[in-house]
Every structure is written in structure tokens, then in C-alpha cells.
mmCIF file of C-alpha atoms and ligand atoms in Angstrom:
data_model
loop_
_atom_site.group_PDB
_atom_site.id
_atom_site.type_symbol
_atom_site.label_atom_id
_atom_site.label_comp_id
_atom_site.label_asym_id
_atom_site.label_seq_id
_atom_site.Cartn_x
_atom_site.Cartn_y
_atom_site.Cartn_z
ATOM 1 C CA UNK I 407 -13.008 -4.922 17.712
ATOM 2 C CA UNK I 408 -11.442 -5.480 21.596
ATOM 3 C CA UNK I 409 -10.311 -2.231 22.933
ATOM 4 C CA UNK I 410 -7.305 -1.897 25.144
ATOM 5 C CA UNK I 411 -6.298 1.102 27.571
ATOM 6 C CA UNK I 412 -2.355 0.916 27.998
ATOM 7 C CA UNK I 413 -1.231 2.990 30.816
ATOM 8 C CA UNK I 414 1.945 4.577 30.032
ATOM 9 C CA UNK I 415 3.464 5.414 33.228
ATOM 10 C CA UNK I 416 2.649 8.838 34.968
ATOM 11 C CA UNK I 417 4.603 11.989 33.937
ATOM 12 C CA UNK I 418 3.383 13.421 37.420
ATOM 13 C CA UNK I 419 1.924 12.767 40.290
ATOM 14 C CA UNK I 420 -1.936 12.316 39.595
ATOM 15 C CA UNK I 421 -1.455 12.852 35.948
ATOM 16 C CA UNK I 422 -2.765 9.879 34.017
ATOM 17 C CA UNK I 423 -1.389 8.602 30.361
ATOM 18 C CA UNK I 424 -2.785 5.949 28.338
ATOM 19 C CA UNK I 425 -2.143 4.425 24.938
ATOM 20 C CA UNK I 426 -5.652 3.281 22.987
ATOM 21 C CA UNK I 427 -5.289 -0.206 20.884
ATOM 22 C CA UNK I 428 -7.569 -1.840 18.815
ATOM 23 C CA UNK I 429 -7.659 -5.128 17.824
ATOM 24 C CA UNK I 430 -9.260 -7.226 14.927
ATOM 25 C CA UNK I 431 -9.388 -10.602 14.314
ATOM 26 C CA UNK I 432 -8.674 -13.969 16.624
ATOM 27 C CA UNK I 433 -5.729 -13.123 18.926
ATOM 28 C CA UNK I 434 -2.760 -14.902 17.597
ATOM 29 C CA UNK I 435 -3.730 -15.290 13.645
ATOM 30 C CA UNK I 436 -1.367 -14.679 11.144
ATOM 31 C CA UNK I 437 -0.742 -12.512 9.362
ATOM 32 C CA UNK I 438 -0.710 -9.952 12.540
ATOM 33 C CA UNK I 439 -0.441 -6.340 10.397
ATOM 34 C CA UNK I 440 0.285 -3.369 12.825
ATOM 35 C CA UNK I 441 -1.581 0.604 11.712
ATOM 36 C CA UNK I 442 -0.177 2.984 13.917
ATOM 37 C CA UNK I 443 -0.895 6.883 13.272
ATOM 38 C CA UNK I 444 0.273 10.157 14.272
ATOM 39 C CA UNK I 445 3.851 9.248 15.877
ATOM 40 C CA UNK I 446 4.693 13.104 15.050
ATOM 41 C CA UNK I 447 1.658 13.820 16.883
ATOM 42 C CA UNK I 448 0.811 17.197 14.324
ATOM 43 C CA UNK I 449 0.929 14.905 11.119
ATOM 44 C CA UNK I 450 -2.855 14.542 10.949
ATOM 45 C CA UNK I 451 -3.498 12.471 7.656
ATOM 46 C CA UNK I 452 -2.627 8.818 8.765
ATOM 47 C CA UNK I 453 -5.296 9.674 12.037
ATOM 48 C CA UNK I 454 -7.550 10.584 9.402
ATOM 49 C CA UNK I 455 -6.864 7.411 6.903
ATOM 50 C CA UNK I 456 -7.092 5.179 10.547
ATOM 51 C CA UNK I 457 -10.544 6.579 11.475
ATOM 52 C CA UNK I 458 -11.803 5.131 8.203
ATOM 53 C CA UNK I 459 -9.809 2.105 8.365
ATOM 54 C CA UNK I 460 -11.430 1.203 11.302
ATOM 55 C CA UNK I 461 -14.639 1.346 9.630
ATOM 56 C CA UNK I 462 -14.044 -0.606 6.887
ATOM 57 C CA UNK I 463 -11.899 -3.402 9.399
ATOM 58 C CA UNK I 464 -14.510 -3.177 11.648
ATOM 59 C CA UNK I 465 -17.828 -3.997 8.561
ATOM 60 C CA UNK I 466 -15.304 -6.750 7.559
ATOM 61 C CA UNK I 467 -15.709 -8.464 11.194
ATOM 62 C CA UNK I 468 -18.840 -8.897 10.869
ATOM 63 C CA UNK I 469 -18.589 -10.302 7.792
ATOM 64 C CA UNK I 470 -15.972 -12.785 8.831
ATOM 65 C CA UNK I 471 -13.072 -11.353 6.326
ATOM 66 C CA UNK I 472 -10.469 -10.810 8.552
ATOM 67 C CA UNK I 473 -7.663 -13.556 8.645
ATOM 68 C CA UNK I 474 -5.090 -12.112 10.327
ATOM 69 C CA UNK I 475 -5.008 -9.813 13.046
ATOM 70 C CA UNK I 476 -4.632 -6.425 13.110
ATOM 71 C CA UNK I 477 -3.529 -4.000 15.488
ATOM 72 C CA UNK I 478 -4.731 -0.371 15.222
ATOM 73 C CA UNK I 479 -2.976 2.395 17.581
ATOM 74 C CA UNK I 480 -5.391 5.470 16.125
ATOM 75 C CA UNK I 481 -2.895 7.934 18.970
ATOM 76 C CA UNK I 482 0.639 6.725 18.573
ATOM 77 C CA UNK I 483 1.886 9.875 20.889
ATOM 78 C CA UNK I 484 -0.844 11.037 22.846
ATOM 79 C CA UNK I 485 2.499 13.324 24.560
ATOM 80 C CA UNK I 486 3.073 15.328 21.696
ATOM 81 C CA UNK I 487 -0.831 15.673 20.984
ATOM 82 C CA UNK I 488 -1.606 17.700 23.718
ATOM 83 C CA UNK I 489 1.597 19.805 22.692
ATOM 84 C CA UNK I 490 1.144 23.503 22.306
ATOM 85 C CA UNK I 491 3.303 26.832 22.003
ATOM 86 C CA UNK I 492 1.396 29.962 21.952
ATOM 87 C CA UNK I 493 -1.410 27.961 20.112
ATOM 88 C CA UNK I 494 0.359 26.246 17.938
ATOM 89 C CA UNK I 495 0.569 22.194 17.955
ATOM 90 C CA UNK I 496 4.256 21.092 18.107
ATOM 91 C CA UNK I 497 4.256 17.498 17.399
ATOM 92 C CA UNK I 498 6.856 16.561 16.335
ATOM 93 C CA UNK I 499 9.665 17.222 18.947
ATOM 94 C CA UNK I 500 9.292 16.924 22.624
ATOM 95 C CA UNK I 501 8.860 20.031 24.503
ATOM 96 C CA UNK I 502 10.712 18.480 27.190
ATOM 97 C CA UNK I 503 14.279 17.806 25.663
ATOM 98 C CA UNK I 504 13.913 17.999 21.431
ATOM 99 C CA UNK I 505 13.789 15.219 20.903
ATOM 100 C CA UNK I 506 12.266 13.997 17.524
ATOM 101 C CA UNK I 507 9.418 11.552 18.378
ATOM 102 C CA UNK I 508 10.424 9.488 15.784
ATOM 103 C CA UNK I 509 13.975 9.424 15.869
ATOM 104 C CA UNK I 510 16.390 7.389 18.396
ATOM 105 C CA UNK I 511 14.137 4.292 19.375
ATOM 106 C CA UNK I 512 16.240 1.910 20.556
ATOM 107 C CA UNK I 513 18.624 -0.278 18.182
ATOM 108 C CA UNK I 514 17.432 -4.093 19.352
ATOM 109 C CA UNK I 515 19.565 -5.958 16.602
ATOM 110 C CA UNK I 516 22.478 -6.717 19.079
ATOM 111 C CA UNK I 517 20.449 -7.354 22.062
ATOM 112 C CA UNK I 518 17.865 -9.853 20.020
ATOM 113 C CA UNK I 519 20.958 -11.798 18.672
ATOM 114 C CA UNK I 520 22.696 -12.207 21.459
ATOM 115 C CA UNK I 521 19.562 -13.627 23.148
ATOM 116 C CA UNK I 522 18.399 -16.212 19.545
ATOM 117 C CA UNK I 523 22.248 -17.239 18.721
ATOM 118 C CA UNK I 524 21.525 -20.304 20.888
ATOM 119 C CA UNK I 525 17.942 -21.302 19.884
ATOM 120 C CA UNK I 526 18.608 -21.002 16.059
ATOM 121 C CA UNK I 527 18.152 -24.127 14.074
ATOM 122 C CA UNK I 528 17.654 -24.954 10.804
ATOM 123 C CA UNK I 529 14.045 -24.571 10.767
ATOM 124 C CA UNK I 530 13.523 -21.310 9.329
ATOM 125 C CA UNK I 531 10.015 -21.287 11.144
ATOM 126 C CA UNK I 532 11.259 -22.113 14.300
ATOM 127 C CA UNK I 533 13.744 -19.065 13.948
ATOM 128 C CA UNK I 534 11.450 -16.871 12.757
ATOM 129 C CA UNK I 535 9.594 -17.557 16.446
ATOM 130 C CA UNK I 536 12.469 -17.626 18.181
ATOM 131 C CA UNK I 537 13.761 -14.293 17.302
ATOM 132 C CA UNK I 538 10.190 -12.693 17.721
ATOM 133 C CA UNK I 539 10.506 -13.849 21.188
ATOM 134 C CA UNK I 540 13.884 -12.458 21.304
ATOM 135 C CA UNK I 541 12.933 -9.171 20.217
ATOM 136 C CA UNK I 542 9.708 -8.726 22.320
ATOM 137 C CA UNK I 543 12.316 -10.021 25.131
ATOM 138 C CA UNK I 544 15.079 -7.403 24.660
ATOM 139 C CA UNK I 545 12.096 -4.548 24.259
ATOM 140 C CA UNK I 546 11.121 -5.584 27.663
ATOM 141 C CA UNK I 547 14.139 -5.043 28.861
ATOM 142 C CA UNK I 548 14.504 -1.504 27.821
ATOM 143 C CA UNK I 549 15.698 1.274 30.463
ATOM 144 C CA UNK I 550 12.873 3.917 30.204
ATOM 145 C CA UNK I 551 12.757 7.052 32.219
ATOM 146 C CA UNK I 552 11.093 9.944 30.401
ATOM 147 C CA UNK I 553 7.868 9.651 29.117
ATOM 148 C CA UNK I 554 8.685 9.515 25.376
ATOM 149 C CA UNK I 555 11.433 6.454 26.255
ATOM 150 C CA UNK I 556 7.708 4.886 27.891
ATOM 151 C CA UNK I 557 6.092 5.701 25.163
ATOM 152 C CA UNK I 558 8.648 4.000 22.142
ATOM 153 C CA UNK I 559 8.820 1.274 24.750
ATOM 154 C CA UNK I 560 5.291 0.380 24.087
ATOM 155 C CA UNK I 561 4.788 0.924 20.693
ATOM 156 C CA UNK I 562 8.098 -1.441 19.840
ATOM 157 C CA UNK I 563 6.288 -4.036 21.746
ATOM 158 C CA UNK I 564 2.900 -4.007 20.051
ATOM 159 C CA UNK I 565 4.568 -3.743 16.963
ATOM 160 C CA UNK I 566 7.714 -6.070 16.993
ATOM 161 C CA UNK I 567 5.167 -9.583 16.852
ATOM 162 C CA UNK I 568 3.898 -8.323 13.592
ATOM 163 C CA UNK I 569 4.687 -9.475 9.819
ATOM 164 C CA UNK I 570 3.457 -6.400 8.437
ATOM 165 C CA UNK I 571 3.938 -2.682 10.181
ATOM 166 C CA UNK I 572 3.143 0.775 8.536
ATOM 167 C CA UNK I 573 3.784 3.829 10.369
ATOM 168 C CA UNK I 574 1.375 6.571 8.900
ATOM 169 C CA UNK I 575 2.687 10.056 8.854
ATOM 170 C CA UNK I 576 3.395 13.490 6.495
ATOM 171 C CA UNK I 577 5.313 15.521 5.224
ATOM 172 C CA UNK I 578 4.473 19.302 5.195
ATOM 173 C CA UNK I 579 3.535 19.821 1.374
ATOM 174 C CA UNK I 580 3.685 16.461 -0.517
ATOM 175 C CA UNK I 581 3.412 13.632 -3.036
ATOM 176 C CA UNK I 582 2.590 10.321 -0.867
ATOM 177 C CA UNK I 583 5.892 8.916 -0.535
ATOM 178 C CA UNK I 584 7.234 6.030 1.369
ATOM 179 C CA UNK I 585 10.790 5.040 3.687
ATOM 180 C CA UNK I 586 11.867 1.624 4.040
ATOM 181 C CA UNK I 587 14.717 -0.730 4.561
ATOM 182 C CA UNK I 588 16.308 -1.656 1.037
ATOM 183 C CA UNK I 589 15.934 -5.535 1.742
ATOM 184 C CA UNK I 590 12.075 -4.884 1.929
ATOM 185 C CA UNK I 591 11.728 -3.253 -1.289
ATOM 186 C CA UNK I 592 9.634 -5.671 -2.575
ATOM 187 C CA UNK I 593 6.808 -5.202 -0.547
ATOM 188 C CA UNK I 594 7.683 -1.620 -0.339
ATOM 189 C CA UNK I 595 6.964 -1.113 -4.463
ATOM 190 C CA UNK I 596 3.592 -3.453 -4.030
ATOM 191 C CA UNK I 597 2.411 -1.140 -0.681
ATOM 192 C CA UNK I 598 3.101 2.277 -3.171
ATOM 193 C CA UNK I 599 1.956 1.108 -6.247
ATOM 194 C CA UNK I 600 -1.445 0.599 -3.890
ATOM 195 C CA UNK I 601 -1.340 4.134 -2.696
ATOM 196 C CA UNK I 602 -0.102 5.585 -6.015
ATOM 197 C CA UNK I 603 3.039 6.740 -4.250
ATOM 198 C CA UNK I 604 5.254 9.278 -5.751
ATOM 199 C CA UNK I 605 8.849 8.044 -4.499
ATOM 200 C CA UNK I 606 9.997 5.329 -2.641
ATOM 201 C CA UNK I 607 13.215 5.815 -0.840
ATOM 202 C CA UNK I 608 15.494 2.818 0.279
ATOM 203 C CA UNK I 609 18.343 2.879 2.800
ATOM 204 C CA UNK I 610 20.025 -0.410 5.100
ATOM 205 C CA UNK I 611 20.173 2.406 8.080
ATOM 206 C CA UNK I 612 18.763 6.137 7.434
ATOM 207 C CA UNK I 613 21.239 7.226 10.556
ATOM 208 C CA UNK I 614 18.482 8.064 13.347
ATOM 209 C CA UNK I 615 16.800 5.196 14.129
ATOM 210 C CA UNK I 616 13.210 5.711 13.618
ATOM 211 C CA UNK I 617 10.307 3.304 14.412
ATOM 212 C CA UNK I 618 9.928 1.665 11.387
ATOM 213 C CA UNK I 619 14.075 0.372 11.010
ATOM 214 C CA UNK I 620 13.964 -0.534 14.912
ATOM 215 C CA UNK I 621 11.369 -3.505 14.579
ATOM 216 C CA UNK I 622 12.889 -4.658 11.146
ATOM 217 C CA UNK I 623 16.381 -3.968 11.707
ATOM 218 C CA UNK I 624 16.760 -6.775 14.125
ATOM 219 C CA UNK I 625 15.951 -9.144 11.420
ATOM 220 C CA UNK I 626 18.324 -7.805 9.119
ATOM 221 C CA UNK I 627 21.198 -8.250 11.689
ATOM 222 C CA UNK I 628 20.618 -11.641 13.046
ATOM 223 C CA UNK I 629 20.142 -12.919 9.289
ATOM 224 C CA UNK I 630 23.395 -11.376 8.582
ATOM 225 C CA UNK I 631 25.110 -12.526 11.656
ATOM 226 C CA UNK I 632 24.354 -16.165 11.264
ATOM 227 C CA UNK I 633 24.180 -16.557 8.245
ATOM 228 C CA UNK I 634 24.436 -20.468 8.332
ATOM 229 C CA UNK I 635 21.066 -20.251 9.949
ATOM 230 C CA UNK I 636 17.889 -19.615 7.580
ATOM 231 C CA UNK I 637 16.657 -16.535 9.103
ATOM 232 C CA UNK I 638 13.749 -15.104 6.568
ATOM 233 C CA UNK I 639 13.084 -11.294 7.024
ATOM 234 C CA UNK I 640 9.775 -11.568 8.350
ATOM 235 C CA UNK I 641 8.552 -8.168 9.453
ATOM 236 C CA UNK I 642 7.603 -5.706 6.674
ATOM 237 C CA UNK I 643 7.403 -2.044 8.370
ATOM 238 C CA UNK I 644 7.768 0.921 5.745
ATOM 239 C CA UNK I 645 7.032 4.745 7.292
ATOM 240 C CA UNK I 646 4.344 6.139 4.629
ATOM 241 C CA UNK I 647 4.199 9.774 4.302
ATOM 242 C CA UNK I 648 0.085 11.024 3.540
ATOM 243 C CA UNK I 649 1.054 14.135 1.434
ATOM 244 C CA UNK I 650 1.133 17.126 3.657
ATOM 245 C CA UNK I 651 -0.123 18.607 6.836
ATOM 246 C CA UNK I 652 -2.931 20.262 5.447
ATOM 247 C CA UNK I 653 -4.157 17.550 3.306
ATOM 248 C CA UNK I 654 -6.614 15.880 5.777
ATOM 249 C CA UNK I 655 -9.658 15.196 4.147
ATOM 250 C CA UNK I 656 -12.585 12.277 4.174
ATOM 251 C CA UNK I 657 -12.234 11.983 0.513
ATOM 252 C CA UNK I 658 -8.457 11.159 1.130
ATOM 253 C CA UNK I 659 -8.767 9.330 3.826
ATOM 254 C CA UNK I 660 -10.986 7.048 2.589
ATOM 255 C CA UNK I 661 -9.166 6.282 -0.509
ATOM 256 C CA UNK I 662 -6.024 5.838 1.509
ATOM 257 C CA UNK I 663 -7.884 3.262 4.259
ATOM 258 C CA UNK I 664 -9.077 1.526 0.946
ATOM 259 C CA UNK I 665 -5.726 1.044 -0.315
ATOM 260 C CA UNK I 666 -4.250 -0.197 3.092
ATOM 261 C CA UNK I 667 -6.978 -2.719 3.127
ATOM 262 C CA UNK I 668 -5.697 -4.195 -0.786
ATOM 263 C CA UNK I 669 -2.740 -4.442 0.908
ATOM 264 C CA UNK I 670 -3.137 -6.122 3.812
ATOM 265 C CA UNK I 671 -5.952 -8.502 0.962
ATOM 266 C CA UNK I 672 -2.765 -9.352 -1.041
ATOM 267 C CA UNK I 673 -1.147 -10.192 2.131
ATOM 268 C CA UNK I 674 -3.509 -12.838 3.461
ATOM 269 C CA UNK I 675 -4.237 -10.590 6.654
ATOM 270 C CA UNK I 676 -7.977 -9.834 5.325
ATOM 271 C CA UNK I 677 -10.089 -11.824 2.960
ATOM 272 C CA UNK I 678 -11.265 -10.865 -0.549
ATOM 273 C CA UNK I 679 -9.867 -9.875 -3.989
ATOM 274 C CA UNK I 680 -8.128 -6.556 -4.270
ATOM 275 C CA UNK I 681 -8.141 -6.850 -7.899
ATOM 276 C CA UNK I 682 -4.691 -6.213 -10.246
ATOM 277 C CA UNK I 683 -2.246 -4.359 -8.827
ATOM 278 C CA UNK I 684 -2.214 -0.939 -10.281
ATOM 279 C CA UNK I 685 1.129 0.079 -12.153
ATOM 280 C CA UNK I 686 3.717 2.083 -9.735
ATOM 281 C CA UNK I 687 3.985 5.378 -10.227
ATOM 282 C CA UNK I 688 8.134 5.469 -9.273
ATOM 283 C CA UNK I 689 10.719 3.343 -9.060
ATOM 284 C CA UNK I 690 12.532 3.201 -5.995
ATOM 285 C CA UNK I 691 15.647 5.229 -5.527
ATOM 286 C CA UNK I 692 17.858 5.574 -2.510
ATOM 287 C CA UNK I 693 17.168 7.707 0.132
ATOM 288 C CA UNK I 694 21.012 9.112 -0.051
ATOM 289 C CA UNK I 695 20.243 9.942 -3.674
ATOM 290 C CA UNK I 696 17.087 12.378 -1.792
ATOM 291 C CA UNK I 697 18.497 15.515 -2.358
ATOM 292 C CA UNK I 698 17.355 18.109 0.533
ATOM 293 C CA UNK I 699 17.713 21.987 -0.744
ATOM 294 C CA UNK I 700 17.774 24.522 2.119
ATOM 295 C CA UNK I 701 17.263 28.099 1.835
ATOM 296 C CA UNK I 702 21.214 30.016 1.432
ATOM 297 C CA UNK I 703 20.091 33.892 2.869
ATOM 298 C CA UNK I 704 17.072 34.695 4.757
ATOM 299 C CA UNK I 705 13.757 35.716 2.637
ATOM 300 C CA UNK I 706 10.454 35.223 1.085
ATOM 301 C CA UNK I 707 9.749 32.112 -0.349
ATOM 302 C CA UNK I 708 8.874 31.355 -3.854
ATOM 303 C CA UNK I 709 8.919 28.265 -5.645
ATOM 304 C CA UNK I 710 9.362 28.466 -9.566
ATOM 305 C CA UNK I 711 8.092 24.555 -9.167
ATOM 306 C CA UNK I 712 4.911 23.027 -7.864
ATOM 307 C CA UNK I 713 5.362 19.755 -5.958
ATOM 308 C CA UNK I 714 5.763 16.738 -8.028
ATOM 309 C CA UNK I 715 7.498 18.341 -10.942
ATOM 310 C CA UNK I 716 10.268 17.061 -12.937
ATOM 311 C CA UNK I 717 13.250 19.112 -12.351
ATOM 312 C CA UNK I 718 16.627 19.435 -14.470
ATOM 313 C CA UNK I 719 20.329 19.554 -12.889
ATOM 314 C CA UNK I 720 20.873 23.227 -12.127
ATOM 315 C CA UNK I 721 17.276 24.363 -12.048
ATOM 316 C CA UNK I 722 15.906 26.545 -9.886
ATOM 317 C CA UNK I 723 13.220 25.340 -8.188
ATOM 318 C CA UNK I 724 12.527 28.468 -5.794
ATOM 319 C CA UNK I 725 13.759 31.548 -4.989
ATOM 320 C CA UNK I 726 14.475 33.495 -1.565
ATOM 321 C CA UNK I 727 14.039 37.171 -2.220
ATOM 322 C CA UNK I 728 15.068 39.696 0.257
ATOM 323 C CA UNK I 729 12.305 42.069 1.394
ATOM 324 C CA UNK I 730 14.332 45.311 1.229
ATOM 325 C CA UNK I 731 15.890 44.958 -1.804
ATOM 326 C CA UNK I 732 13.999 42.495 -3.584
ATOM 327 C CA UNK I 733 17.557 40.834 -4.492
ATOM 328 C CA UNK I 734 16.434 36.968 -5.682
ATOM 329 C CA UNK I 735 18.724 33.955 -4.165
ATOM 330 C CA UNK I 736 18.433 30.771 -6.604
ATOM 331 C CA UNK I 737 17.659 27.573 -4.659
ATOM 332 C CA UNK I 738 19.061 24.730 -7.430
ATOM 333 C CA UNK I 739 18.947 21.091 -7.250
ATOM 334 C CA UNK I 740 22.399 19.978 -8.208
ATOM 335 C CA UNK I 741 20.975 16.617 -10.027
ATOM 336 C CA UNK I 742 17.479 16.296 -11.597
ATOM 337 C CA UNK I 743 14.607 14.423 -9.861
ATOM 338 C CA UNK I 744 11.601 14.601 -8.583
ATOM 339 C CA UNK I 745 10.281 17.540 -6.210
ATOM 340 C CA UNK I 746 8.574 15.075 -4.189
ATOM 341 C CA UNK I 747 8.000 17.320 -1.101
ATOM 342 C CA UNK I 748 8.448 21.246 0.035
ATOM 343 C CA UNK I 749 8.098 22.911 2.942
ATOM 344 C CA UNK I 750 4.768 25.436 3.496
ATOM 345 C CA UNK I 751 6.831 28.296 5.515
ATOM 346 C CA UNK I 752 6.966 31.135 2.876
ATOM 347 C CA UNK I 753 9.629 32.883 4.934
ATOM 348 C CA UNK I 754 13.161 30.753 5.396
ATOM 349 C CA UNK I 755 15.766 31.756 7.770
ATOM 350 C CA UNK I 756 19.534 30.341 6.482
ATOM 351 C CA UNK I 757 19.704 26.604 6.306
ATOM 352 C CA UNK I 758 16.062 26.195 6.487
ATOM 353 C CA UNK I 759 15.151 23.089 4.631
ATOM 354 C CA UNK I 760 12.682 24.318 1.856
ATOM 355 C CA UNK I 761 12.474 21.176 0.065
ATOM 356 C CA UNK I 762 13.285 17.562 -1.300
ATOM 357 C CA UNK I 763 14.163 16.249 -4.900
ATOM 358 C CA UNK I 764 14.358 11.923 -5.700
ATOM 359 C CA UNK I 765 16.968 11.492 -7.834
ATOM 360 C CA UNK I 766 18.780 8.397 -8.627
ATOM 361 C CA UNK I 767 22.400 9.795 -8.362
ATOM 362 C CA UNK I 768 23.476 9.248 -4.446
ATOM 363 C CA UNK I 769 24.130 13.377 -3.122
ATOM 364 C CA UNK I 770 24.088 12.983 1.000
ATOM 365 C CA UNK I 771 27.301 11.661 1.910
ATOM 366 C CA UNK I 772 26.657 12.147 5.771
ATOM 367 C CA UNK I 773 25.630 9.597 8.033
ATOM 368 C CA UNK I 774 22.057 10.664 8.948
ATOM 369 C CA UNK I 775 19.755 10.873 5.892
ATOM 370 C CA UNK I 776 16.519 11.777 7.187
ATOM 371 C CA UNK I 777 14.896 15.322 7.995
ATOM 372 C CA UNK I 778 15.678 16.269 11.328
HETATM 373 ZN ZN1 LIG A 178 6.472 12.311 10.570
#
């Protein structure tokens, strides 16, 4: 394993920032696969799975199994780590201005084309190196000021090389579930069938641009702007959610580090026989078919359905009961599904999102279909 200290730029005067990466494997082998953890910096799981990843990466070294390469970022926001509020972690929005952590990285697809229109051929090879460079060019490039634009600046260019990228977070009570581009469901159904994931949702663009659609998006738009040019989509990246906040455990982390490393077996990066593919728990449905069910009226939470139930159109899967009169407010889905993932506030203000069914029947119509 070769250790690197990234400095991210100083927030202050005296004030030092630094991004930890570890490497396996020669520099330069294919496949490169890219682990980063913890981009909302209070989702603890996926820094949990990556401390025994690097265990079982780092026995396989020794034993000369390790093809590829393989980046591991163990800290993927050391900002929003050290984030607290009267005690509490806050890691998922920046303190400074809101901002989601993972939300609004920076869309590359026009910037990457117009740099590979030129150097396209019809060596679909030679393209697939030409854009990388392209990408990893335009990221480069990037205006960054604050110290969360620094810090998306640095991940996109550790991660934009790679073939395979998983960004490891959770949700706050839930089934593992995965988000990824709907050209890359393929890989997306083999990665959750490996982790026994619940759902897996598909979109082209979720509406916010989070990490894992800005280093495979470019792809996507230069193969569909030339398309006389073979231009394979060559990065994987898929944002897999570890169940929920409080399920951080060595017994689940282990099992979920195992499962990454079948993965990245079937994918050439490491050496060794994963064994058969076990069957998928889920199809894949769209994300815009997720249906989110916020609370109507202020109250008490209670759900009338445990996470990962089977719910009908029209069922109520909680209720919001007002303390002073005890008055129950049915929280429905509209269409049936799966109740893949609820909140774990037992007290909702109006609006607040208390949870999220996978159905197959498209029910967002807006333009931004993730959580905010
Ligand atoms: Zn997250």
C-alpha cells in the first residue's frame, strides 16, 4: 500500500487540510477501481466497510492478487468530518453555505468534448484514452474557491482515470440500495446482486449532479455527441447506500468489504474466484418511479411498516399523530413498492421527508430526483 497526503488548499491562514489516498497495485494497471467513503462526512458505514477493505486489499498484496489498481480515499470530506452543532455531527451540508457535499460537482461532459472532438478516431481504445485525458484535463481546469469546490476538485481527479468507481454512503434507516446511471445498469445489477441490495434505482441525470454522474456523465455525452466515433462507456461509478446511519458494525463491514472485493474479482481488478454470482434480490426500477412520502402536519412519528416491506397503493405506511389531541394523519404511498428506506426522526415538522417506496410506476415529475 503507498500512502499519499493531498493538501487541499488552506481554509485559513495556518490551518492545514489534507486528503489521505491509498494505493494498491502497480501504478498504471488496469483495471484502476476507485473506493471512496464518507462524502456526507456523518454516513459512517462505507468508512467502516473501507477499514476492512483495506485489510483484505492489503493481505492480497502480499500475496500478489491484485491486478489492477485500486485507489482507496478512507476520508472523502475530511470538511464536513470535523463538523459539529451543539454536539451533533452535520455531515452532510456545509456549515459554510448549505451546500450538500454531494450535490453540484461540476458537469465536465461539455468541457471534455469540446477538448476529444478532434483526437477521436475510430479506435475505440484510443478514444477511450483520449477522453480520459480530456476529462482529467477539463477537472484541472476547474475554478475553485471555497474549500468544498477544493475538495470535489480533487476527488473528480483521482476518480475520473478509473474504470470502476463506487461512492460508499447511507441512508438514515435502510435496505442497501444503490444509484446509478441507466446505461450502467449492467454492472449496476452484478455490483447489488454482490451486496444483496434491496433496490437499484436508474436515472440518465438525477437533477443535482452528484459525484458518481459527474465522472460517468462525460462518457455518456461525448458517446452521444459523436456518435460516428466508437466511444465505449468505460467508467462504471454507482453511489451505494450501506443501510443506515446507525448500522456500523464489524460484522457488516466485513461482509460488505468481502463483497466489494467479488466485485472488483469479476472485474479483473483483483485475482481469484468469487464463485457464482448470487441471485439479485430486485430488479432495477427508475429512480423517478422512487416515491418520497413526507410528513403532511407536524407530529409523532409512527410507522405501521418496518423497512423493506411490501406496500399496497393507498397504504399507510406511518402515521403523524398530534400530541395534544392524539388526532392520526395517514402518510400513504400512492403506488405500491418497496419501503426501501425511512427516516429515524420520530418527530416530523410539515414536508419532512419520512420515507422512500421503489415502485416501478414513474411518480416524480420534477427535475431533481434525489433527497436534498
Ligand atoms: Zn450520502
Amino acid at each position: 500500500m503507498r500512502t499519499e497526503v493531498l493538501d487541499l488548499p488552506p481554509e485559513l491562514p495556518g490551518l492545514r487540510r489534507t486528503l489521505t489516498v491509498q494505493r494498491f497495485g502497480e501504478p498504471g494497471a488496469r483495471p484502476l477501481a476507485y473506493v471512496q467513503a464518507s462524502l456526507h462526512a456523518d454516513e459512517i458505514p462505507g468508512m467502516m466497510a473501507v477499514v476492512h477493505l483495506r485489510e483484505l486489499l492489503l493481505r492480497m498484496e502480499r500475496d500478489g492478487r491484485i491486478n489492477g489498481e485500486i485507489i482507496l480515499v478512507p476520508v472523502a470530506n475530511p470538511l464536513g468530518l470535523q463538523q459539529r452543532v451543539l454536539g451533533g455531527h452535520i455531515g452532510r451540508f456545509d456549515l459554510a453555505d448549505g451546500l450538500n457535499f454531494n450535490r453540484g460537482f461540476p458537469a465536465l461532459g461539455e468541457a471534455v468534448a469540446e477538448r476529444v472532438g478532434a483526437r477521436l478516431g475510430e479506435d475505440a481504445d484510443a478514444n477511450v484514452q483520449a477522453i480520459r485525458a480530456a476529462a482529467l484535463e477539463a477537472a484541472e481546469g476547474l475554478a475553485a474557491v471555497t474549500p468544498a469546490e477544493h475538495l470535489k476538485k480533487a476527488l473528480l481527479r483521482l476518480a475520473l482515470p478509473a474504470d470502476l468507481v463506487l461512492d460508499l454512503h447511507c441512508d438514515s434507516e435502510a435496505l442497501v440500495h444503490l444509484y446509478t446511471l441507466t446505461p450502467l445498469s449492467d454492472l449496476g445489477a452484478e455490483l447489488g446482486a454482490e451486496l444483496g441490495a434491496g433496490a437499484l434505482l436508474l436515472a440518465d441525470v438525477s437533477g443535482d449532479d452528484p459525484f458518481d454522474e459527474a465522472v460517468t456523465r462525460p462518457w455518456v455525452e461525448v458517446a452521444a455527441r459523436f456518435p460516428e466515433h466508437p466511444v465505449p462507456l468505460a467508467c462504471f461509478s454507482c453511489t451505494v447506500e450501506f443501510r443506515g446511519t446507525q448500522d456500523v458494525a464489524d460484522s457488516t463491514g466485513a461482509a460488505d468489504a468481502a463483497a466489494i472485493v467479488r466485485f472488483l474479482q469479476r472485474r479483473g481488478v483483483l485475482a481469484g474466484d468469487p464463485g457464482p454470482l448470487p441471485a439479485s434480490l430486485c430488479e432495477a426500477t427508475e429512480l423517478a418511479a422512487s416515491e418520497p412520502l413526507s410528513a403532511p402536519v407536524a407530529g409523532i412519528v409512527a410507522f405501521r411498516r418496518d423497512l423493506g416491506a411490501r406496500v399496497g397503493a393507498g397504504e399507510t405506511v406511518a402515521e403523524v399523530i398530534d400530541p395534544y389531541s392524539g388526532a392520526r394523519t395517514a402518510v400513504t404511498a400512492t403506488q405500491g413498492g418497496l419501503l426501501f428506506a425511512r427516516t429515524s426522526a420520530r418527530f416530523a415538522m410539515p414536508g419532512q421527508r419520512l420515507g422512500k417506496v421503489a415502485g416501478t410506476v414513474p411518480v416524480q415529475r420534477g427535475s431533481k430526483l434525489l433527497s436534498p
